């Protein structure tokens, strides 16, 4: 049961970080080109998938895996 809750929590964290990074890339695109669509948004969205995965993987490695004494 605990592992299932951790997996659900990881999915929620992944989606939150993903949308946060996508919004940052859209904000940068608005600042540069004054519109929400473009290359920076596309590249930022692709990078957001990878960075969100890496962040959740780091959280699992740091907090969820049992440590050896």
PDB file of N, CA and C in Angstrom:
ATOM      1  N   UNK A   1       0.821  -1.195   0.000  1.00  0.00           N
ATOM      2  CA  UNK A   1       0.000   0.000   0.000  1.00  0.00           C
ATOM      3  C   UNK A   1       0.865   1.259   0.000  1.00  0.00           C
ATOM      4  N   UNK A   2       1.949   1.220   0.793  1.00  0.00           N
ATOM      5  CA  UNK A   2       2.828   2.381   0.876  1.00  0.00           C
ATOM      6  C   UNK A   2       3.489   2.655  -0.474  1.00  0.00           C
ATOM      7  N   UNK A   3       3.907   1.589  -1.160  1.00  0.00           N
ATOM      8  CA  UNK A   3       4.559   1.765  -2.455  1.00  0.00           C
ATOM      9  C   UNK A   3       3.577   2.329  -3.480  1.00  0.00           C
ATOM     10  N   UNK A   4       2.328   1.906  -3.428  1.00  0.00           N
ATOM     11  CA  UNK A   4       1.323   2.435  -4.355  1.00  0.00           C
ATOM     12  C   UNK A   4       1.105   3.927  -4.123  1.00  0.00           C
ATOM     13  N   UNK A   5       1.077   4.344  -2.861  1.00  0.00           N
ATOM     14  CA  UNK A   5       0.929   5.769  -2.558  1.00  0.00           C
ATOM     15  C   UNK A   5       2.131   6.566  -3.046  1.00  0.00           C
ATOM     16  N   UNK A   6       3.319   5.994  -2.917  1.00  0.00           N
ATOM     17  CA  UNK A   6       4.520   6.677  -3.398  1.00  0.00           C
ATOM     18  C   UNK A   6       4.517   6.812  -4.916  1.00  0.00           C
ATOM     19  N   UNK A   7       4.012   5.806  -5.594  1.00  0.00           N
ATOM     20  CA  UNK A   7       3.929   5.881  -7.055  1.00  0.00           C
ATOM     21  C   UNK A   7       2.920   6.946  -7.474  1.00  0.00           C
ATOM     22  N   UNK A   8       1.781   6.988  -6.815  1.00  0.00           N
ATOM     23  CA  UNK A   8       0.776   8.013  -7.127  1.00  0.00           C
ATOM     24  C   UNK A   8       1.323   9.402  -6.821  1.00  0.00           C
ATOM     25  N   UNK A   9       2.013   9.547  -5.703  1.00  0.00           N
ATOM     26  CA  UNK A   9       2.637  10.820  -5.356  1.00  0.00           C
ATOM     27  C   UNK A   9       3.685  11.212  -6.395  1.00  0.00           C
ATOM     28  N   UNK A  10       4.438  10.245  -6.886  1.00  0.00           N
ATOM     29  CA  UNK A  10       5.446  10.521  -7.911  1.00  0.00           C
ATOM     30  C   UNK A  10       4.807  11.011  -9.204  1.00  0.00           C
ATOM     31  N   UNK A  11       3.681  10.431  -9.566  1.00  0.00           N
ATOM     32  CA  UNK A  11       2.979  10.863 -10.777  1.00  0.00           C
ATOM     33  C   UNK A  11       2.474  12.293 -10.610  1.00  0.00           C
ATOM     34  N   UNK A  12       1.940  12.606  -9.444  1.00  0.00           N
ATOM     35  CA  UNK A  12       1.456  13.968  -9.184  1.00  0.00           C
ATOM     36  C   UNK A  12       2.613  14.959  -9.218  1.00  0.00           C
ATOM     37  N   UNK A  13       3.729  14.602  -8.597  1.00  0.00           N
ATOM     38  CA  UNK A  13       4.906  15.482  -8.617  1.00  0.00           C
ATOM     39  C   UNK A  13       5.411  15.651 -10.037  1.00  0.00           C
ATOM     40  N   UNK A  14       5.440  14.557 -10.812  1.00  0.00           N
ATOM     41  CA  UNK A  14       5.893  14.627 -12.200  1.00  0.00           C
ATOM     42  C   UNK A  14       5.034  15.600 -13.004  1.00  0.00           C
ATOM     43  N   UNK A  15       3.721  15.481 -12.887  1.00  0.00           N
ATOM     44  CA  UNK A  15       2.829  16.362 -13.642  1.00  0.00           C
ATOM     45  C   UNK A  15       2.963  17.816 -13.200  1.00  0.00           C
ATOM     46  N   UNK A  16       3.113  18.043 -11.900  1.00  0.00           N
ATOM     47  CA  UNK A  16       3.284  19.409 -11.399  1.00  0.00           C
ATOM     48  C   UNK A  16       4.571  20.031 -11.935  1.00  0.00           C
ATOM     49  N   UNK A  17       5.671  19.302 -11.843  1.00  0.00           N
ATOM     50  CA  UNK A  17       6.958  19.829 -12.327  1.00  0.00           C
ATOM     51  C   UNK A  17       6.918  20.011 -13.838  1.00  0.00           C
ATOM     52  N   UNK A  18       6.276  19.083 -14.543  1.00  0.00           N
ATOM     53  CA  UNK A  18       6.164  19.199 -15.999  1.00  0.00           C
ATOM     54  C   UNK A  18       5.462  20.489 -16.390  1.00  0.00           C
ATOM     55  N   UNK A  19       4.294  20.738 -15.795  1.00  0.00           N
ATOM     56  CA  UNK A  19       3.547  21.949 -16.157  1.00  0.00           C
ATOM     57  C   UNK A  19       4.243  23.217 -15.697  1.00  0.00           C
ATOM     58  N   UNK A  20       4.945  23.146 -14.582  1.00  0.00           N
ATOM     59  CA  UNK A  20       5.715  24.302 -14.129  1.00  0.00           C
ATOM     60  C   UNK A  20       6.805  24.656 -15.142  1.00  0.00           C
ATOM     61  N   UNK A  21       7.524  23.648 -15.627  1.00  0.00           N
ATOM     62  CA  UNK A  21       8.581  23.897 -16.606  1.00  0.00           C
ATOM     63  C   UNK A  21       8.019  24.340 -17.956  1.00  0.00           C
ATOM     64  N   UNK A  22       6.877  23.794 -18.349  1.00  0.00           N
ATOM     65  CA  UNK A  22       6.244  24.233 -19.598  1.00  0.00           C
ATOM     66  C   UNK A  22       5.820  25.693 -19.487  1.00  0.00           C
ATOM     67  N   UNK A  23       5.254  26.069 -18.350  1.00  0.00           N
ATOM     68  CA  UNK A  23       4.865  27.470 -18.158  1.00  0.00           C
ATOM     69  C   UNK A  23       6.078  28.397 -18.162  1.00  0.00           C
ATOM     70  N   UNK A  24       7.190  27.945 -17.630  1.00  0.00           N
ATOM     71  CA  UNK A  24       8.412  28.754 -17.676  1.00  0.00           C
ATOM     72  C   UNK A  24       8.871  28.947 -19.114  1.00  0.00           C
ATOM     73  N   UNK A  25       8.835  27.883 -19.923  1.00  0.00           N
ATOM     74  CA  UNK A  25       9.261  28.024 -21.321  1.00  0.00           C
ATOM     75  C   UNK A  25       8.302  28.918 -22.106  1.00  0.00           C
ATOM     76  N   UNK A  26       7.009  28.836 -21.815  1.00  0.00           N
ATOM     77  CA  UNK A  26       6.049  29.729 -22.472  1.00  0.00           C
ATOM     78  C   UNK A  26       6.285  31.170 -22.034  1.00  0.00           C
ATOM     79  N   UNK A  27       6.578  31.371 -20.754  1.00  0.00           N
ATOM     80  CA  UNK A  27       6.880  32.714 -20.262  1.00  0.00           C
ATOM     81  C   UNK A  27       8.120  33.305 -20.911  1.00  0.00           C
ATOM     82  N   UNK A  28       9.146  32.484 -21.100  1.00  0.00           N
ATOM     83  CA  UNK A  28      10.352  32.959 -21.791  1.00  0.00           C
ATOM     84  C   UNK A  28      10.015  33.319 -23.225  1.00  0.00           C
ATOM     85  N   UNK A  29       9.180  32.512 -23.865  1.00  0.00           N
ATOM     86  CA  UNK A  29       8.792  32.802 -25.240  1.00  0.00           C
ATOM     87  C   UNK A  29       7.990  34.098 -25.321  1.00  0.00           C
ATOM     88  N   UNK A  30       7.110  34.335 -24.348  1.00  0.00           N
ATOM     89  CA  UNK A  30       6.379  35.607 -24.305  1.00  0.00           C
ATOM     90  C   UNK A  30       7.337  36.781 -24.129  1.00  0.00           C
ATOM     91  N   UNK A  31       8.346  36.618 -23.301  1.00  0.00           N
ATOM     92  CA  UNK A  31       9.294  37.704 -23.053  1.00  0.00           C
ATOM     93  C   UNK A  31      10.132  38.011 -24.292  1.00  0.00           C
ATOM     94  N   UNK A  32      10.461  36.985 -25.061  1.00  0.00           N
ATOM     95  CA  UNK A  32      11.333  37.182 -26.222  1.00  0.00           C
ATOM     96  C   UNK A  32      10.535  37.591 -27.454  1.00  0.00           C
ATOM     97  N   UNK A  33       9.474  36.848 -27.776  1.00  0.00           N
ATOM     98  CA  UNK A  33       8.754  37.056 -29.034  1.00  0.00           C
ATOM     99  C   UNK A  33       7.364  37.665 -28.865  1.00  0.00           C
ATOM    100  N   UNK A  34       6.908  37.868 -27.636  1.00  0.00           N
ATOM    101  CA  UNK A  34       5.591  38.426 -27.328  1.00  0.00           C
ATOM    102  C   UNK A  34       4.432  37.586 -27.857  1.00  0.00           C
ATOM    103  N   UNK A  35       4.627  36.279 -27.929  1.00  0.00           N
ATOM    104  CA  UNK A  35       3.550  35.342 -28.256  1.00  0.00           C
ATOM    105  C   UNK A  35       3.870  34.004 -27.595  1.00  0.00           C
ATOM    106  N   UNK A  36       2.857  33.185 -27.394  1.00  0.00           N
ATOM    107  CA  UNK A  36       3.038  31.954 -26.630  1.00  0.00           C
ATOM    108  C   UNK A  36       3.456  30.742 -27.427  1.00  0.00           C
ATOM    109  N   UNK A  37       3.477  30.865 -28.741  1.00  0.00           N
ATOM    110  CA  UNK A  37       3.860  29.721 -29.556  1.00  0.00           C
ATOM    111  C   UNK A  37       5.182  30.010 -30.241  1.00  0.00           C
ATOM    112  N   UNK A  38       5.932  28.966 -30.483  1.00  0.00           N
ATOM    113  CA  UNK A  38       7.196  29.152 -31.173  1.00  0.00           C
ATOM    114  C   UNK A  38       8.205  28.083 -30.801  1.00  0.00           C
ATOM    115  N   UNK A  39       9.410  28.297 -31.260  1.00  0.00           N
ATOM    116  CA  UNK A  39      10.475  27.320 -31.066  1.00  0.00           C
ATOM    117  C   UNK A  39      10.893  27.150 -29.621  1.00  0.00           C
ATOM    118  N   UNK A  40      10.924  28.238 -28.874  1.00  0.00           N
ATOM    119  CA  UNK A  40      11.324  28.137 -27.467  1.00  0.00           C
ATOM    120  C   UNK A  40      10.301  27.317 -26.686  1.00  0.00           C
ATOM    121  N   UNK A  41       9.037  27.506 -26.977  1.00  0.00           N
ATOM    122  CA  UNK A  41       7.996  26.721 -26.306  1.00  0.00           C
ATOM    123  C   UNK A  41       8.104  25.250 -26.689  1.00  0.00           C
ATOM    124  N   UNK A  42       8.350  24.969 -27.955  1.00  0.00           N
ATOM    125  CA  UNK A  42       8.467  23.579 -28.402  1.00  0.00           C
ATOM    126  C   UNK A  42       9.672  22.899 -27.758  1.00  0.00           C
ATOM    127  N   UNK A  43      10.809  23.551 -27.810  1.00  0.00           N
ATOM    128  CA  UNK A  43      12.012  22.975 -27.214  1.00  0.00           C
ATOM    129  C   UNK A  43      11.873  22.875 -25.696  1.00  0.00           C
ATOM    130  N   UNK A  44      11.311  23.900 -25.083  1.00  0.00           N
ATOM    131  CA  UNK A  44      11.103  23.875 -23.636  1.00  0.00           C
ATOM    132  C   UNK A  44      10.152  22.777 -23.202  1.00  0.00           C
ATOM    133  N   UNK A  45       9.153  22.491 -24.013  1.00  0.00           N
ATOM    134  CA  UNK A  45       8.212  21.419 -23.680  1.00  0.00           C
ATOM    135  C   UNK A  45       8.879  20.056 -23.753  1.00  0.00           C
ATOM    136  N   UNK A  46       9.704  19.856 -24.766  1.00  0.00           N
ATOM    137  CA  UNK A  46      10.417  18.578 -24.891  1.00  0.00           C
ATOM    138  C   UNK A  46      11.400  18.405 -23.738  1.00  0.00           C
ATOM    139  N   UNK A  47      12.129  19.458 -23.418  1.00  0.00           N
ATOM    140  CA  UNK A  47      13.084  19.392 -22.314  1.00  0.00           C
ATOM    141  C   UNK A  47      12.353  19.205 -20.983  1.00  0.00           C
ATOM    142  N   UNK A  48      11.152  19.752 -20.863  1.00  0.00           N
ATOM    143  CA  UNK A  48      10.379  19.627 -19.625  1.00  0.00           C
ATOM    144  C   UNK A  48      10.038  18.177 -19.312  1.00  0.00           C
ATOM    145  N   UNK A  49       9.715  17.381 -20.332  1.00  0.00           N
ATOM    146  CA  UNK A  49       9.431  15.965 -20.106  1.00  0.00           C
ATOM    147  C   UNK A  49      10.642  15.270 -19.489  1.00  0.00           C
ATOM    148  N   UNK A  50      11.819  15.534 -20.063  1.00  0.00           N
ATOM    149  CA  UNK A  50      13.035  14.889 -19.602  1.00  0.00           C
ATOM    150  C   UNK A  50      13.420  15.360 -18.199  1.00  0.00           C
ATOM    151  N   UNK A  51      13.372  16.670 -17.955  1.00  0.00           N
ATOM    152  CA  UNK A  51      13.748  17.200 -16.643  1.00  0.00           C
ATOM    153  C   UNK A  51      12.784  16.751 -15.546  1.00  0.00           C
ATOM    154  N   UNK A  52      11.507  16.651 -15.863  1.00  0.00           N
ATOM    155  CA  UNK A  52      10.535  16.167 -14.874  1.00  0.00           C
ATOM    156  C   UNK A  52      10.823  14.724 -14.496  1.00  0.00           C
ATOM    157  N   UNK A  53      11.148  13.910 -15.495  1.00  0.00           N
ATOM    158  CA  UNK A  53      11.502  12.516 -15.243  1.00  0.00           C
ATOM    159  C   UNK A  53      12.749  12.431 -14.364  1.00  0.00           C
ATOM    160  N   UNK A  54      13.756  13.227 -14.684  1.00  0.00           N
ATOM    161  CA  UNK A  54      14.996  13.215 -13.910  1.00  0.00           C
ATOM    162  C   UNK A  54      14.760  13.675 -12.470  1.00  0.00           C
ATOM    163  N   UNK A  55      13.887  14.672 -12.285  1.00  0.00           N
ATOM    164  CA  UNK A  55      13.588  15.167 -10.942  1.00  0.00           C
ATOM    165  C   UNK A  55      12.909  14.090 -10.103  1.00  0.00           C
ATOM    166  N   UNK A  56      11.919  13.415 -10.668  1.00  0.00           N
ATOM    167  CA  UNK A  56      11.216  12.358  -9.927  1.00  0.00           C
ATOM    168  C   UNK A  56      12.159  11.190  -9.654  1.00  0.00           C
ATOM    169  N   UNK A  57      13.003  10.871 -10.613  1.00  0.00           N
ATOM    170  CA  UNK A  57      13.978   9.797 -10.413  1.00  0.00           C
ATOM    171  C   UNK A  57      14.940  10.163  -9.280  1.00  0.00           C
ATOM    172  N   UNK A  58      15.365  11.426  -9.216  1.00  0.00           N
ATOM    173  CA  UNK A  58      16.249  11.881  -8.144  1.00  0.00           C
ATOM    174  C   UNK A  58      15.541  11.796  -6.791  1.00  0.00           C
ATOM    175  N   UNK A  59      14.262  12.190  -6.752  1.00  0.00           N
ATOM    176  CA  UNK A  59      13.505  12.091  -5.499  1.00  0.00           C
ATOM    177  C   UNK A  59      13.416  10.648  -5.013  1.00  0.00           C
ATOM    178  N   UNK A  60      13.157   9.735  -5.935  1.00  0.00           N
ATOM    179  CA  UNK A  60      13.074   8.326  -5.560  1.00  0.00           C
ATOM    180  C   UNK A  60      14.411   7.847  -5.018  1.00  0.00           C
ATOM    181  N   UNK A  61      15.479   8.215  -5.690  1.00  0.00           N
ATOM    182  CA  UNK A  61      16.798   7.761  -5.270  1.00  0.00           C
ATOM    183  C   UNK A  61      17.164   8.345  -3.901  1.00  0.00           C
ATOM    184  N   UNK A  62      16.796   9.587  -3.667  1.00  0.00           N
ATOM    185  CA  UNK A  62      17.188  10.260  -2.427  1.00  0.00           C
ATOM    186  C   UNK A  62      16.301   9.892  -1.240  1.00  0.00           C
ATOM    187  N   UNK A  63      14.991   9.770  -1.433  1.00  0.00           N
ATOM    188  CA  UNK A  63      14.076   9.623  -0.304  1.00  0.00           C
ATOM    189  C   UNK A  63      13.336   8.288  -0.221  1.00  0.00           C
ATOM    190  N   UNK A  64      13.068   7.644  -1.336  1.00  0.00           N
ATOM    191  CA  UNK A  64      12.167   6.501  -1.304  1.00  0.00           C
ATOM    192  C   UNK A  64      12.867   5.151  -1.269  1.00  0.00           C
ATOM    193  N   UNK A  65      14.070   5.047  -1.813  1.00  0.00           N
ATOM    194  CA  UNK A  65      14.774   3.772  -1.769  1.00  0.00           C
ATOM    195  C   UNK A  65      15.339   3.552  -0.371  1.00  0.00           C
ATOM    196  N   UNK A  66      15.304   2.326   0.102  1.00  0.00           N
ATOM    197  CA  UNK A  66      15.877   2.073   1.436  1.00  0.00           C
ATOM    198  C   UNK A  66      17.395   2.246   1.404  1.00  0.00           C
ATOM    199  N   UNK A  67      17.915   2.815   2.455  1.00  0.00           N
ATOM    200  CA  UNK A  67      19.357   3.017   2.539  1.00  0.00           C
ATOM    201  C   UNK A  67      19.995   1.843   3.251  1.00  0.00           C
ATOM    202  N   UNK A  68      21.212   1.552   2.870  1.00  0.00           N
ATOM    203  CA  UNK A  68      21.942   0.457   3.507  1.00  0.00           C
ATOM    204  C   UNK A  68      22.681   1.003   4.733  1.00  0.00           C
ATOM    205  N   UNK A  69      22.635   0.263   5.842  1.00  0.00           N
ATOM    206  CA  UNK A  69      23.304   0.754   7.063  1.00  0.00           C
ATOM    207  C   UNK A  69      24.812   0.682   6.974  1.00  0.00           C
TER     208      UNK A  69
END
